[in-house]
mmCIF file of N, CA and C in Angstrom:
data_model
loop_
_atom_site.group_PDB
_atom_site.id
_atom_site.type_symbol
_atom_site.label_atom_id
_atom_site.label_comp_id
_atom_site.label_asym_id
_atom_site.label_seq_id
_atom_site.Cartn_x
_atom_site.Cartn_y
_atom_site.Cartn_z
ATOM 1 N N MET A 1 1.179 -2.441 -9.281
ATOM 2 C CA MET A 1 1.265 -1.578 -7.939
ATOM 3 C C MET A 1 2.061 -0.526 -8.119
ATOM 4 N N THR A 2 2.039 0.368 -7.341
ATOM 5 C CA THR A 2 3.259 1.291 -7.436
ATOM 6 C C THR A 2 2.970 1.569 -6.208
ATOM 7 N N ASN A 3 4.690 2.460 -5.681
ATOM 8 C CA ASN A 3 4.369 3.144 -4.284
ATOM 9 C C ASN A 3 5.264 4.748 -4.579
ATOM 10 N N SER A 4 5.157 5.172 -3.536
ATOM 11 C CA SER A 4 5.849 6.616 -3.298
ATOM 12 C C SER A 4 7.288 6.711 -3.515
ATOM 13 N N GLY A 5 7.945 5.568 -3.025
ATOM 14 C CA GLY A 5 9.220 5.435 -3.188
ATOM 15 C C GLY A 5 10.234 6.105 -2.014
ATOM 16 N N LEU A 6 9.468 6.030 -1.291
ATOM 17 C CA LEU A 6 10.063 6.510 0.478
ATOM 18 C C LEU A 6 10.712 5.177 0.815
ATOM 19 N N GLY A 7 12.125 5.990 1.510
ATOM 20 C CA GLY A 7 12.740 4.454 1.660
ATOM 21 C C GLY A 7 12.978 4.739 3.243
ATOM 22 N N LEU A 8 12.735 3.365 3.755
ATOM 23 C CA LEU A 8 12.171 3.034 5.145
ATOM 24 C C LEU A 8 14.025 2.620 5.925
ATOM 25 N N ILE A 9 14.049 3.089 6.900
ATOM 26 C CA ILE A 9 15.442 3.042 7.815
ATOM 27 C C ILE A 9 14.751 2.242 8.852
ATOM 28 N N LYS A 10 15.229 0.959 9.359
ATOM 29 C CA LYS A 10 15.121 0.280 10.254
ATOM 30 C C LYS A 10 13.386 0.291 10.543
ATOM 31 N N GLY A 11 12.646 0.459 9.500
ATOM 32 C CA GLY A 11 11.115 0.347 9.613
ATOM 33 C C GLY A 11 10.709 1.788 9.718
ATOM 34 N N LYS A 12 11.543 2.827 10.035
ATOM 35 C CA LYS A 12 10.759 4.160 10.177
ATOM 36 C C LYS A 12 10.999 5.023 8.712
ATOM 37 N N PRO A 13 10.357 6.015 8.528
ATOM 38 C CA PRO A 13 10.799 6.678 7.549
ATOM 39 C C PRO A 13 12.007 7.398 7.208
ATOM 40 N N ALA A 14 12.989 7.592 6.138
ATOM 41 C CA ALA A 14 14.242 8.162 6.306
ATOM 42 C C ALA A 14 14.297 9.710 7.052
ATOM 43 N N SER A 15 13.285 10.626 6.969
ATOM 44 C CA SER A 15 12.943 11.891 7.357
ATOM 45 C C SER A 15 11.679 12.122 7.478
ATOM 46 N N VAL A 16 11.331 12.237 9.046
ATOM 47 C CA VAL A 16 10.114 12.698 9.257
ATOM 48 C C VAL A 16 9.934 14.060 9.979
ATOM 49 N N THR A 17 9.453 15.039 9.745
ATOM 50 C CA THR A 17 9.157 16.095 10.673
ATOM 51 C C THR A 17 7.642 16.321 11.234
ATOM 52 N N ALA A 18 7.325 17.067 12.222
ATOM 53 C CA ALA A 18 6.111 16.947 12.842
ATOM 54 C C ALA A 18 4.922 17.145 11.459
ATOM 55 N N ASN A 19 3.808 16.561 11.360
ATOM 56 C CA ASN A 19 2.694 16.565 10.739
ATOM 57 C C ASN A 19 2.794 16.196 9.450
ATOM 58 N N ASP A 20 4.102 15.464 9.448
ATOM 59 C CA ASP A 20 4.393 14.811 7.912
ATOM 60 C C ASP A 20 3.843 13.205 7.991
ATOM 61 N N VAL A 21 3.348 12.818 6.973
ATOM 62 C CA VAL A 21 3.034 11.489 6.876
ATOM 63 C C VAL A 21 3.971 10.778 6.013
ATOM 64 N N ALA A 22 4.184 9.642 6.008
ATOM 65 C CA ALA A 22 4.693 8.944 5.414
ATOM 66 C C ALA A 22 4.165 7.478 5.240
ATOM 67 N N ILE A 23 4.212 6.914 3.799
ATOM 68 C CA ILE A 23 3.798 6.097 3.562
ATOM 69 C C ILE A 23 4.232 5.105 2.435
ATOM 70 N N GLU A 24 4.525 3.935 2.869
ATOM 71 C CA GLU A 24 5.278 2.812 1.596
ATOM 72 C C GLU A 24 4.457 1.355 1.972
ATOM 73 N N LEU A 25 4.405 0.654 0.458
ATOM 74 C CA LEU A 25 3.927 -0.862 0.474
ATOM 75 C C LEU A 25 5.360 -1.828 0.693
ATOM 76 N N SER A 26 4.783 -2.863 1.105
ATOM 77 C CA SER A 26 5.666 -3.923 1.314
ATOM 78 C C SER A 26 6.192 -4.604 -0.257
ATOM 79 N N GLN A 27 5.250 -4.344 -1.349
ATOM 80 C CA GLN A 27 5.569 -4.862 -2.550
ATOM 81 C C GLN A 27 5.386 -3.446 -3.469
ATOM 82 N N GLU A 28 6.307 -3.254 -4.310
ATOM 83 C CA GLU A 28 6.378 -2.315 -5.409
ATOM 84 C C GLU A 28 5.507 -2.653 -6.418
ATOM 85 N N THR A 29 5.727 -4.008 -6.888
ATOM 86 C CA THR A 29 5.228 -4.736 -8.026
ATOM 87 C C THR A 29 5.033 -5.961 -7.644
ATOM 88 N N LEU A 30 3.956 -6.776 -8.563
ATOM 89 C CA LEU A 30 3.268 -7.719 -8.189
ATOM 90 C C LEU A 30 2.582 -8.304 -9.268
ATOM 91 N N SER A 31 2.635 -9.786 -9.732
ATOM 92 C CA SER A 31 2.060 -10.352 -10.898
ATOM 93 C C SER A 31 1.326 -11.445 -10.292
ATOM 94 N N MET A 32 0.060 -11.515 -10.655
ATOM 95 C CA MET A 32 -0.522 -12.488 -9.961
ATOM 96 C C MET A 32 -1.494 -13.192 -11.286
ATOM 97 N N GLU A 33 -2.143 -14.553 -10.735
ATOM 98 C CA GLU A 33 -3.091 -15.246 -11.740
ATOM 99 C C GLU A 33 -4.312 -14.936 -11.237
ATOM 100 N N THR A 34 -5.575 -14.914 -11.896
ATOM 101 C CA THR A 34 -6.903 -14.448 -11.701
ATOM 102 C C THR A 34 -7.453 -15.075 -10.056
ATOM 103 N N THR A 35 -6.663 -16.480 -10.098
ATOM 104 C CA THR A 35 -7.366 -16.790 -8.685
ATOM 105 C C THR A 35 -6.534 -16.542 -7.429
ATOM 106 N N ASP A 36 -5.301 -15.888 -7.588
ATOM 107 C CA ASP A 36 -4.341 -15.606 -6.312
ATOM 108 C C ASP A 36 -4.871 -14.486 -5.600
ATOM 109 N N VAL A 37 -4.596 -14.825 -4.478
ATOM 110 C CA VAL A 37 -4.652 -14.038 -3.293
ATOM 111 C C VAL A 37 -3.507 -13.667 -2.398
ATOM 112 N N THR A 38 -3.174 -12.343 -2.324
ATOM 113 C CA THR A 38 -1.841 -11.818 -1.662
ATOM 114 C C THR A 38 -1.917 -10.744 -0.824
ATOM 115 N N LYS A 39 -1.079 -10.891 0.342
ATOM 116 C CA LYS A 39 -1.567 -9.751 1.318
ATOM 117 C C LYS A 39 -0.019 -8.795 0.966
ATOM 118 N N VAL A 40 -0.697 -7.544 1.116
ATOM 119 C CA VAL A 40 0.300 -6.426 0.834
ATOM 120 C C VAL A 40 0.203 -5.507 2.253
ATOM 121 N N LYS A 41 1.474 -4.934 2.647
ATOM 122 C CA LYS A 41 1.352 -4.345 4.102
ATOM 123 C C LYS A 41 2.040 -2.790 3.653
ATOM 124 N N ALA A 42 0.748 -1.908 4.257
ATOM 125 C CA ALA A 42 0.873 -0.560 4.095
ATOM 126 C C ALA A 42 1.987 -0.102 5.409
ATOM 127 N N TYR A 43 2.892 0.331 5.329
ATOM 128 C CA TYR A 43 3.833 1.258 6.336
ATOM 129 C C TYR A 43 3.297 2.492 6.638
ATOM 130 N N VAL A 44 2.730 2.851 7.534
ATOM 131 C CA VAL A 44 2.220 4.721 7.500
ATOM 132 C C VAL A 44 2.799 4.801 8.551
ATOM 133 N N TYR A 45 3.279 6.194 8.432
ATOM 134 C CA TYR A 45 4.159 7.089 9.929
ATOM 135 C C TYR A 45 3.402 8.306 9.573
ATOM 136 N N GLU A 46 3.015 8.803 10.837
ATOM 137 C CA GLU A 46 2.746 10.629 10.819
ATOM 138 C C GLU A 46 3.699 10.936 11.946
ATOM 139 N N ALA A 47 4.582 11.673 11.270
ATOM 140 C CA ALA A 47 5.338 12.636 12.813
ATOM 141 C C ALA A 47 6.358 11.500 13.406
ATOM 142 N N GLY A 48 6.550 10.738 12.225
ATOM 143 C CA GLY A 48 7.473 9.512 13.389
ATOM 144 C C GLY A 48 6.669 8.595 13.517
ATOM 145 N N ASN A 49 5.377 8.589 13.985
ATOM 146 C CA ASN A 49 4.604 7.299 14.473
ATOM 147 C C ASN A 49 3.628 6.331 13.983
ATOM 148 N N LYS A 50 3.953 5.205 14.112
ATOM 149 C CA LYS A 50 3.427 4.013 13.393
ATOM 150 C C LYS A 50 1.978 4.038 13.371
ATOM 151 N N VAL A 51 1.359 4.289 12.232
ATOM 152 C CA VAL A 51 -0.005 4.391 12.171
ATOM 153 C C VAL A 51 -0.839 3.011 11.768
ATOM 154 N N ALA A 52 -1.755 2.449 12.555
ATOM 155 C CA ALA A 52 -2.391 1.453 12.372
ATOM 156 C C ALA A 52 -3.652 1.197 11.943
ATOM 157 N N ASN A 53 -4.254 2.238 11.971
ATOM 158 C CA ASN A 53 -5.915 2.575 11.598
ATOM 159 C C ASN A 53 -6.248 3.786 10.674
ATOM 160 N N GLY A 54 -7.108 3.461 10.000
ATOM 161 C CA GLY A 54 -7.405 4.792 9.042
ATOM 162 C C GLY A 54 -6.892 4.705 7.517
ATOM 163 N N ILE A 55 -6.181 3.590 7.398
ATOM 164 C CA ILE A 55 -5.558 3.211 5.777
ATOM 165 C C ILE A 55 -6.661 2.687 5.069
ATOM 166 N N THR A 56 -6.472 3.424 3.871
ATOM 167 C CA THR A 56 -8.156 3.367 2.714
ATOM 168 C C THR A 56 -6.880 2.479 1.674
ATOM 169 N N TRP A 57 -7.652 1.472 1.118
ATOM 170 C CA TRP A 57 -7.639 0.921 0.023
ATOM 171 C C TRP A 57 -8.125 0.870 -1.271
ATOM 172 N N THR A 58 -7.459 1.055 -2.552
ATOM 173 C CA THR A 58 -8.168 0.998 -3.337
ATOM 174 C C THR A 58 -7.610 0.234 -4.804
ATOM 175 N N SER A 59 -8.660 -0.228 -5.532
ATOM 176 C CA SER A 59 -8.189 -0.862 -6.624
ATOM 177 C C SER A 59 -8.309 0.267 -7.840
ATOM 178 N N SER A 60 -7.590 0.582 -9.081
ATOM 179 C CA SER A 60 -7.662 0.684 -9.808
ATOM 180 C C SER A 60 -8.741 0.341 -11.035
ATOM 181 N N ASN A 61 -8.757 -0.890 -10.812
ATOM 182 C CA ASN A 61 -9.619 -1.655 -12.084
ATOM 183 C C ASN A 61 -10.104 -2.922 -11.258
ATOM 184 N N ALA A 62 -11.404 -2.878 -10.287
ATOM 185 C CA ALA A 62 -11.865 -4.133 -9.827
ATOM 186 C C ALA A 62 -12.667 -4.717 -10.866
ATOM 187 N N ASP A 63 -12.248 -4.735 -12.185
ATOM 188 C CA ASP A 63 -12.429 -6.237 -12.986
ATOM 189 C C ASP A 63 -11.341 -6.993 -13.110
ATOM 190 N N VAL A 64 -10.244 -6.513 -12.536
ATOM 191 C CA VAL A 64 -8.633 -7.054 -12.481
ATOM 192 C C VAL A 64 -8.344 -7.533 -11.302
ATOM 193 N N ALA A 65 -8.535 -6.963 -10.344
ATOM 194 C CA ALA A 65 -8.130 -6.953 -8.631
ATOM 195 C C ALA A 65 -9.014 -6.510 -7.872
ATOM 196 N N THR A 66 -9.362 -6.799 -6.885
ATOM 197 C CA THR A 66 -9.736 -6.218 -5.684
ATOM 198 C C THR A 66 -8.934 -5.981 -4.612
ATOM 199 N N VAL A 67 -9.153 -5.153 -3.574
ATOM 200 C CA VAL A 67 -8.323 -4.945 -2.498
ATOM 201 C C VAL A 67 -9.179 -4.643 -1.251
ATOM 202 N N THR A 68 -9.148 -5.599 0.025
ATOM 203 C CA THR A 68 -9.379 -5.207 1.098
ATOM 204 C C THR A 68 -8.867 -5.329 2.331
ATOM 205 N N GLY A 69 -8.246 -4.400 2.622
ATOM 206 C CA GLY A 69 -7.387 -4.155 3.945
ATOM 207 C C GLY A 69 -5.964 -4.735 4.042
ATOM 208 N N GLY A 70 -5.589 -4.498 2.544
ATOM 209 C CA GLY A 70 -4.352 -4.962 1.877
ATOM 210 C C GLY A 70 -4.314 -6.367 1.289
ATOM 211 N N MET A 71 -5.460 -6.944 1.665
ATOM 212 C CA MET A 71 -5.538 -8.364 1.138
ATOM 213 C C MET A 71 -5.963 -8.292 -0.748
ATOM 214 N N ILE A 72 -5.279 -8.651 -1.521
ATOM 215 C CA ILE A 72 -5.283 -8.535 -2.965
ATOM 216 C C ILE A 72 -5.913 -9.746 -3.325
ATOM 217 N N LYS A 73 -7.092 -9.821 -4.139
ATOM 218 C CA LYS A 73 -7.560 -10.616 -5.458
ATOM 219 C C LYS A 73 -7.655 -10.935 -6.352
ATOM 220 N N GLY A 74 -6.798 -11.502 -7.300
ATOM 221 C CA GLY A 74 -6.892 -11.457 -8.836
ATOM 222 C C GLY A 74 -8.372 -11.993 -9.231
ATOM 223 N N ILE A 75 -8.736 -10.894 -10.286
ATOM 224 C CA ILE A 75 -10.079 -11.541 -10.810
ATOM 225 C C ILE A 75 -9.836 -11.705 -12.255
ATOM 226 N N GLY A 76 -9.325 -10.574 -12.818
ATOM 227 C CA GLY A 76 -9.309 -10.625 -14.415
ATOM 228 C C GLY A 76 -7.811 -10.689 -14.985
ATOM 229 N N GLU A 77 -8.040 -10.836 -16.349
ATOM 230 C CA GLU A 77 -6.793 -10.589 -16.967
ATOM 231 C C GLU A 77 -6.465 -9.068 -17.255
ATOM 232 N N SER A 78 -5.298 -8.223 -17.192
ATOM 233 C CA SER A 78 -4.895 -6.852 -17.170
ATOM 234 C C SER A 78 -4.101 -6.118 -16.218
ATOM 235 N N LYS A 79 -4.224 -5.086 -16.077
ATOM 236 C CA LYS A 79 -2.969 -4.561 -14.753
ATOM 237 C C LYS A 79 -4.563 -3.739 -14.152
ATOM 238 N N SER A 80 -3.718 -3.353 -12.962
ATOM 239 C CA SER A 80 -4.597 -2.722 -11.526
ATOM 240 C C SER A 80 -3.740 -1.815 -10.785
ATOM 241 N N THR A 81 -3.810 -0.647 -10.232
ATOM 242 C CA THR A 81 -2.825 -0.025 -9.241
ATOM 243 C C THR A 81 -3.651 -0.191 -8.253
ATOM 244 N N ILE A 82 -3.026 -1.055 -7.274
ATOM 245 C CA ILE A 82 -3.605 -1.071 -5.804
ATOM 246 C C ILE A 82 -2.883 0.270 -5.243
ATOM 247 N N THR A 83 -3.884 0.773 -4.535
ATOM 248 C CA THR A 83 -3.400 2.129 -3.727
ATOM 249 C C THR A 83 -3.574 2.153 -2.235
ATOM 250 N N ALA A 84 -2.933 2.653 -1.155
ATOM 251 C CA ALA A 84 -2.964 2.581 -0.129
ATOM 252 C C ALA A 84 -3.022 3.923 0.471
ATOM 253 N N ALA A 85 -4.080 4.780 1.090
ATOM 254 C CA ALA A 85 -4.113 6.332 1.436
ATOM 255 C C ALA A 85 -4.236 6.344 2.648
ATOM 256 N N TYR A 86 -3.546 7.311 3.385
ATOM 257 C CA TYR A 86 -3.876 8.278 4.793
ATOM 258 C C TYR A 86 -3.829 9.534 4.824
ATOM 259 N N LYS A 87 -4.493 10.068 5.028
ATOM 260 C CA LYS A 87 -4.692 11.907 5.109
ATOM 261 C C LYS A 87 -4.094 12.255 3.792
ATOM 262 N N GLY A 88 -4.292 11.689 2.924
ATOM 263 C CA GLY A 88 -4.111 12.421 1.377
ATOM 264 C C GLY A 88 -2.978 11.870 0.721
ATOM 265 N N LYS A 89 -2.200 11.176 1.288
ATOM 266 C CA LYS A 89 -0.717 10.761 1.248
ATOM 267 C C LYS A 89 -1.080 9.260 0.610
ATOM 268 N N LYS A 90 -0.423 9.048 -0.320
ATOM 269 C CA LYS A 90 -0.756 7.731 -1.490
ATOM 270 C C LYS A 90 0.330 7.116 -1.875
ATOM 271 N N ALA A 91 0.488 5.595 -1.751
ATOM 272 C CA ALA A 91 1.173 4.904 -2.038
ATOM 273 C C ALA A 91 0.876 3.636 -3.036
#
């Protein structure tokens, strides 16, 4: 799993201007077994305001891991990139 590398200071993006979207995941990398289930949080801010809805989650390989609302389930062996997206910005 990868993220955008944006720094958070006290729960908010380090620098945000009007119309900017910042997104960061609670974990940058994660190792799981095929039966594991793990929750990952997406911290999303638009113009400095926290966003709770409209975040889209995807897995690059659904044969390895699936994701729904940040809940990741290990399915098979190999690697998968989990992505959270909001208005074109991805982490």
